[in-house]
Structure formats: C-alpha cells, structure tokens
C-alpha cells in the first residue's frame, strides 16, 4: 500500500480552503512539464510526481502518540509566515501555502508573506495573492535567501515570525507547540522535527525524533543523535530538545527578539552558513534553540541546488561561513581554517558592524558556547610529532610484556634525544590519542587507582581520549588524570600539585 493512499484513507476530513478568484488548476497547468522533459532538471526533485498531487493532499500525522493530548494556551500569538523562493515549482509552492492554511487555526495566521527572490516568472508569486492572507514581495534583483527573509521580516505585521522553505508541507497542529514555547519565553528560537518528503515520489516520511543539529569545524551541518545521557533522561517525548544549531530553513522566532539580535547578517549571499551565524548568536547572546517534537513539518531535501550562485557555490559558502567564524568563533576560528583551508585568504567583506553589535549585546564567548551548549564538539589537539613523555629525569616507556601478552608500562631514564628517542620511549600524541606503534594508552574502567594499559588504537574509543590540561594529562570521559605510581601507570583524581601527575611532552612543550 502506498503511503499516499494510506493518508487519504486516514484523514478524509482535510479539505481545501476556498480561495476566491484563484484558479488553482490554471495556475498549475501553465507550468506543467513538457512531454519528454527530464522531471528533475529544473528543481532537482521529481516535478512530475509533485504536479500529480493535490495542493490539499492529506499527509500522515507523524507525531508521537502522546502529542495529541498535549494542550496549548488559548491565547497564542498570531504569526506572519515568511516563505522566500527562487524559481520554486508551482506545485510545491502552492502546496506549502495551502498546507499552512489547511492545517493551522485561522486566528494564528496573520498573513503569509511570499518573497519572490527574482524568479524568472513574477506570476508564480503574484497569482497566489488571490488566496486570502497571501502577500507577495518581489525582489528586483537576486538577493539570496538571507536578505530576502529580512525583507519579509521587516514588513511582517505579527509579533512572531515563522520561516518556511518553499517546498514544505506542515503537519497536524504544527504551529501551536512552537508558538507555546515562544510565548512562554520570547528568547527561545524553535524548530519542528523536519520530516522528509521524498524528492523522487513525494511520499511523506517521518524523521527520527532523536536527532538534533550539529556541525564539524568546517561548519558543515549534520543531523546527529542527541547525547546518550540526554536520551536516557528523556521520560517525556513531547518535551523540547535543546539543539546546538538549527538546520535553518524552518523556525519560529519572536519578531522583536529577531530584531534585537540583529536579524541576519545582510552581507551574506544566496544560501548557506546563516544558520550557524544565527544559532551562535542566539545561544551566545542570551537565548536558546530547541526542536519541538510535537511539531512536524515536511521538507523536500535535495541533493543539489537547482539554481545558480552568481559567485559560485563554493565561494559563497566560504564567504558566509567565514563571516560567521570571524564574528563569533574567537580563537577557535583557527580550527575552522584548518578544516576548511580553502577559506584562507578569501575575501569576505567587512564584519566590523557585526562585531560591534556582538559587543553591544555583551554576548558570551565561543568558549562558553562550546563548554555549555556543544561540549560534544571536540577541539582538535595540535598534532605532536614523535616525542617523549617526561617526568623529572624519567620517560614513560613500554617495558616488554607480561605473561598475558600485555605491554608493561613504566618509567625509565630518558635515553637518546627528545627528537630521536628509542622505540620504547617514543610516543605520538595526536588527535587525543597517545600512541606507540599502533597501540594507545587506555583506561578502560577509569576510577582512582585503575590501571592504564596499551590497547589497539581506536579513535572512536572514549577510553583512549586524553587532553592536556596544563602539565596534567586528563582522560576526557572520566576527567581523571594520568599518574605514575611506583610500579604502575594509573588514573587518579587530578591534582595539579602532585609530582606523579606532572608530564612534559617533548620536544613540543
Ligand atoms: N532561496 C531564495 N533565494 C536564493 C536561494 C534560495 O529565496 O537565492 C530559497 C529557496 O527557494 C528555498 C529556501 O531559500 O525556499 C532554501 O533554499 P534551498 O531549499 O535550496 O536550501 P536547502 O533546503 O536545500 O538547504
Ligand atoms: Mn529547502
């Protein structure tokens, strides 16, 4: 049974909102694919499949079964929905608009503002203004989604802004849980769980409810599992999930908070990076970001951008993320440049006014963000070339094997030079691992006094991850420190004044 048929059967009550003077059929028919045309060419999704579906098609309610019994305040604020688009397919654009009108209590929708970012045909947008509440602003040149959203936000009449992509379908009761969170605290910026609309057959598929937004040092966005401890302590699946960053296309924000925070960086072009900039800004300047699991909105995720980037895709992404790194990432921007060396030396305009804005708002440091919001993002350790791990006149060394075949670790007088040590005293300290010939220092069951041994290196193994903390060497997961006791190497409570925990890594420190 196809998902679509199932949906039709499951929700017979959904009907189209009557729209005076708007001829849906004619609007759609005017832009149908020509026979034989590649249905993916113009939009990077299967337009033929999209065109076949009704603008009012029902979709499956993908929420957790406890969501329908959650109740919301009776005086939620109304919102202005802002949808920017550049050459969107008419069928997806219309379905986005109609899903909002069909699945939202009318009093919560002040207006739907379409910002036509200089699409080839102005009528794609203009004709839709015959639908009640729908407004259309058209850019007279290509601005990109960032400046387009700001333009929409500036004219919005409601106190709350809701941003959507132009190929979405909102699901049952999508808006109320998000408005509730923003009404309770206007500094919360909230997103729904973003369901997947198949780019091939337009089936509406439930996304996992255990994901949040994350990124790597190159400022590449990724969905990631919420950390285990948080997952274990989630007894109520309707509670919001804190997220370090939002995906960016679909979110709700209080308009005065958006303005107070400095809207968007208007010198960012076309697409990309603005979600990091907004996310860092929200967290560091006193707000929070969350995913509200009882809100579901479908989105057509694509594999490529169907539109052109006047300056090129790669350069635009670099410009936007580089502006983000320069304004918000403090000394940690070095890791951005290490992960994205092509950004070094590239022009990115002036960020002076954005930095000034950050100062004026007295925002916290990126270090604070890392420690409090995204401790799971590990800071790369500088690679140390082979060297020695010294304590006083002695060096950490491997001392043959015990009867079980495990390597014995101990201290011996340092031999050779730090740059050219004997094999038993040569260590490589890189990417949080301390290794010798493919084996790594590991504290498998860390507790005060527990033995540290050598294990086959596995960069994913938490027990093998160490970091420098002054002259201490600390295991990241347990927070315990490496200590040399008379006959064995152990982990113990960190004590900066304990000589047995003082280590020198030579030649590099
Ligand atoms: N968009 C726009 N102007 C642009 C590029 C994109 O208005 O120059 C719109 C686009 O039509 C879509 C939204 O911005 O509604 C996000 O773009 P897209 O869907 O391509 O990004 P993705 O969802 O793939 O990240
Ligand atoms: Mn999109």
Short mmCIF file of C-alpha atoms and ligand atoms in Angstrom, two decimals, residues 83-88 93 115-119 139 142-146 148-149 164-168 247-249 269-272 274 299-310, ligand 1:
data_model
loop_
_atom_site.label_atom_id
_atom_site.label_comp_id
_atom_site.label_asym_id
_atom_site.label_seq_id
_atom_site.Cartn_x
_atom_site.Cartn_y
_atom_site.Cartn_z
CA UNK A 83 8.48 31.98 2.59
CA UNK A 84 11.28 33.09 0.31
CA UNK A 85 11.82 31.36 -3.01
CA UNK A 86 13.77 31.50 -6.20
CA UNK A 87 12.19 29.65 -9.13
CA UNK A 88 10.24 27.20 -6.99
CA UNK A 93 4.99 26.33 -3.61
CA UNK A 115 9.29 36.84 -1.02
CA UNK A 116 9.97 36.15 -4.67
CA UNK A 117 13.73 36.33 -4.98
CA UNK A 118 13.77 37.49 -8.59
CA UNK A 119 12.33 34.31 -10.10
CA UNK A 139 12.99 41.48 -5.34
CA UNK A 142 18.59 38.30 -6.91
CA UNK A 143 19.33 38.79 -3.21
CA UNK A 144 19.63 35.29 -1.81
CA UNK A 145 17.56 33.79 0.95
CA UNK A 146 19.18 35.77 3.78
CA UNK A 148 15.02 38.02 1.27
CA UNK A 149 13.99 36.71 4.69
CA UNK A 164 9.44 28.14 5.90
CA UNK A 165 11.13 26.86 2.75
CA UNK A 166 9.08 26.95 -0.42
CA UNK A 167 8.74 23.13 -0.67
CA UNK A 168 7.27 22.18 2.68
CA UNK A 247 19.05 23.45 10.21
CA UNK A 248 17.93 26.92 9.24
CA UNK A 249 15.01 26.68 6.81
CA UNK A 269 24.72 35.95 -0.09
CA UNK A 270 22.37 33.41 -1.71
CA UNK A 271 22.40 30.39 0.63
CA UNK A 272 24.32 28.76 3.46
CA UNK A 274 23.38 31.85 8.04
CA UNK A 299 10.55 19.34 3.59
CA UNK A 300 11.87 18.13 0.24
CA UNK A 301 15.57 17.52 0.92
CA UNK A 302 17.56 17.75 -2.31
CA UNK A 303 20.95 16.52 -3.39
CA UNK A 304 21.95 19.63 -5.30
CA UNK A 305 20.91 23.25 -5.63
CA UNK A 306 18.81 23.71 -8.75
CA UNK A 307 19.63 27.41 -9.01
CA UNK A 308 22.78 29.31 -9.89
CA UNK A 309 25.09 31.03 -7.43
CA UNK A 310 26.32 34.20 -9.16
N1 LIG B 1 16.13 30.67 -1.89
C1 LIG B 1 15.96 32.00 -2.20
N2 LIG B 1 16.94 32.66 -2.87
C2 LIG B 1 18.10 32.05 -3.23
C3 LIG B 1 18.31 30.71 -2.86
C4 LIG B 1 17.30 30.04 -2.19
O1 LIG B 1 14.92 32.58 -1.88
O2 LIG B 1 18.95 32.70 -3.82
C5 LIG B 1 15.06 29.95 -1.19
C6 LIG B 1 14.68 28.61 -1.79
O3 LIG B 1 13.74 28.76 -2.83
C7 LIG B 1 14.14 27.87 -0.60
C8 LIG B 1 14.98 28.41 0.55
O4 LIG B 1 15.54 29.63 0.10
O5 LIG B 1 12.79 28.19 -0.36
C9 LIG B 1 16.10 27.46 0.94
O6 LIG B 1 16.83 27.04 -0.19
P1 LIG B 1 17.00 25.50 -0.54
O7 LIG B 1 15.71 24.81 -0.40
O8 LIG B 1 17.67 25.41 -1.87
O9 LIG B 1 18.02 25.06 0.58
P2 LIG B 1 18.09 23.63 1.34
O10 LIG B 1 16.75 23.36 1.89
O11 LIG B 1 18.49 22.65 0.28
O12 LIG B 1 19.14 23.86 2.36
#
